[in-house]
Amino acid sequence: MNATDSIVGYMKHKKIDELGFMKYCYFKKIISYILDYHHEYRIRKLFMKLFEMGYFTRRKMLKKSSYKYKFNPNPKKVDKSNITDKPEIDFTVSWD
């Protein structure tokens, strides 16, 4: 079993996708725990490889230059909800 399969299998088992959007630093800690490997450059490369394969969804944080990521256990099914950080306001004003 290679590194990417180990990471995906662990995250599916622990249901990391239910935690929602998180910063990269939390995924870095999870990956270093799974692999017992603490080389930051290679952990980032593994993360970006998984991102390109579709296992992560990215959204930009409002008024910041950073991103939050969400684990997607089924990369073929992309979850388009909650991609933007802008709240959807749905209300009606009545002046009766």
Short mmCIF file of C-alpha atoms in Angstrom, two decimals:
data_model
loop_
_atom_site.label_atom_id
_atom_site.label_comp_id
_atom_site.label_asym_id
_atom_site.label_seq_id
_atom_site.Cartn_x
_atom_site.Cartn_y
_atom_site.Cartn_z
CA MET A 1 0.00 0.00 0.00
CA ASN A 2 1.50 3.31 -1.01
CA ALA A 3 1.31 6.61 0.88
CA THR A 4 -1.69 8.09 -0.94
CA ASP A 5 -3.75 4.92 -0.43
CA SER A 6 -2.86 4.91 3.26
CA ILE A 7 -3.90 8.54 3.67
CA VAL A 8 -7.19 8.13 1.81
CA GLY A 9 -8.03 4.89 3.62
CA TYR A 10 -7.40 6.42 7.05
CA MET A 11 -9.42 9.55 6.28
CA LYS A 12 -12.32 7.47 4.96
CA HIS A 13 -12.21 5.25 8.05
CA LYS A 14 -12.20 8.22 10.44
CA LYS A 15 -14.85 10.07 8.36
CA ILE A 16 -12.78 13.25 8.09
CA ASP A 17 -15.23 14.58 5.47
CA GLU A 18 -17.82 15.15 8.22
CA LEU A 19 -15.55 17.71 9.90
CA GLY A 20 -16.13 20.18 7.08
CA PHE A 21 -13.63 22.74 5.81
CA MET A 22 -10.35 22.95 7.71
CA LYS A 23 -7.02 24.68 7.29
CA TYR A 24 -4.11 22.87 5.67
CA CYS A 25 -2.20 22.67 8.96
CA TYR A 26 -4.73 20.17 10.37
CA PHE A 27 -4.42 17.93 7.33
CA LYS A 28 -0.62 18.21 7.59
CA LYS A 29 -0.78 16.91 11.16
CA ILE A 30 -3.07 14.05 10.15
CA ILE A 31 -0.83 13.04 7.25
CA SER A 32 2.32 13.16 9.39
CA TYR A 33 0.56 11.01 12.01
CA ILE A 34 -0.57 8.43 9.43
CA LEU A 35 2.81 8.09 7.75
CA ASP A 36 4.97 8.84 10.84
CA TYR A 37 6.88 11.17 8.55
CA HIS A 38 7.62 14.80 9.34
CA HIS A 39 9.26 16.24 6.22
CA GLU A 40 7.04 19.25 5.47
CA TYR A 41 7.95 19.61 1.80
CA ARG A 42 7.05 16.02 0.95
CA ILE A 43 3.88 16.14 3.04
CA ARG A 44 2.81 19.20 1.07
CA LYS A 45 3.58 17.42 -2.21
CA LEU A 46 1.46 14.43 -1.12
CA PHE A 47 -1.36 16.77 -0.13
CA MET A 48 -1.22 18.59 -3.48
CA LYS A 49 -1.18 15.25 -5.32
CA LEU A 50 -4.35 14.21 -3.47
CA PHE A 51 -5.87 17.63 -4.20
CA GLU A 52 -5.20 17.22 -7.93
CA MET A 53 -6.74 13.73 -7.81
CA GLY A 54 -9.93 15.31 -6.46
CA TYR A 55 -9.82 14.12 -2.86
CA PHE A 56 -9.95 17.68 -1.52
CA THR A 57 -12.21 20.64 -2.23
CA ARG A 58 -10.76 24.12 -1.72
CA ARG A 59 -12.49 27.37 -0.84
CA LYS A 60 -11.00 30.80 -0.30
CA MET A 61 -11.59 32.44 3.03
CA LEU A 62 -13.39 35.75 2.97
CA LYS A 63 -11.04 38.78 3.15
CA LYS A 64 -7.97 36.57 3.56
CA SER A 65 -5.42 35.10 1.21
CA SER A 66 -5.62 31.61 2.72
CA TYR A 67 -7.74 28.60 1.83
CA LYS A 68 -9.68 25.93 3.68
CA TYR A 69 -9.92 22.37 2.43
CA LYS A 70 -12.52 19.64 2.78
CA PHE A 71 -11.82 15.94 2.31
CA ASN A 72 -13.91 14.30 -0.41
CA PRO A 73 -13.95 10.48 -0.05
CA ASN A 74 -15.46 10.03 -3.54
CA PRO A 75 -13.44 12.22 -5.90
CA LYS A 76 -15.75 11.58 -8.84
CA LYS A 77 -18.67 13.12 -6.93
CA VAL A 78 -17.69 16.75 -6.34
CA ASP A 79 -19.75 18.50 -3.66
CA LYS A 80 -20.58 21.95 -5.05
CA SER A 81 -22.44 23.12 -1.93
CA ASN A 82 -20.57 25.35 0.50
CA ILE A 83 -17.85 26.22 -1.98
CA THR A 84 -18.17 29.97 -1.51
CA ASP A 85 -17.71 31.75 1.79
CA LYS A 86 -20.47 34.27 1.08
CA PRO A 87 -23.62 33.59 3.10
CA GLU A 88 -26.79 33.13 1.13
CA ILE A 89 -29.48 35.47 2.41
CA ASP A 90 -33.00 34.36 1.66
CA PHE A 91 -35.74 36.45 3.27
CA THR A 92 -38.79 38.49 2.37
CA VAL A 93 -39.72 41.87 3.86
CA SER A 94 -43.39 42.67 4.16
CA TRP A 95 -44.68 46.14 5.16
CA ASP A 96 -48.31 45.24 5.81
#
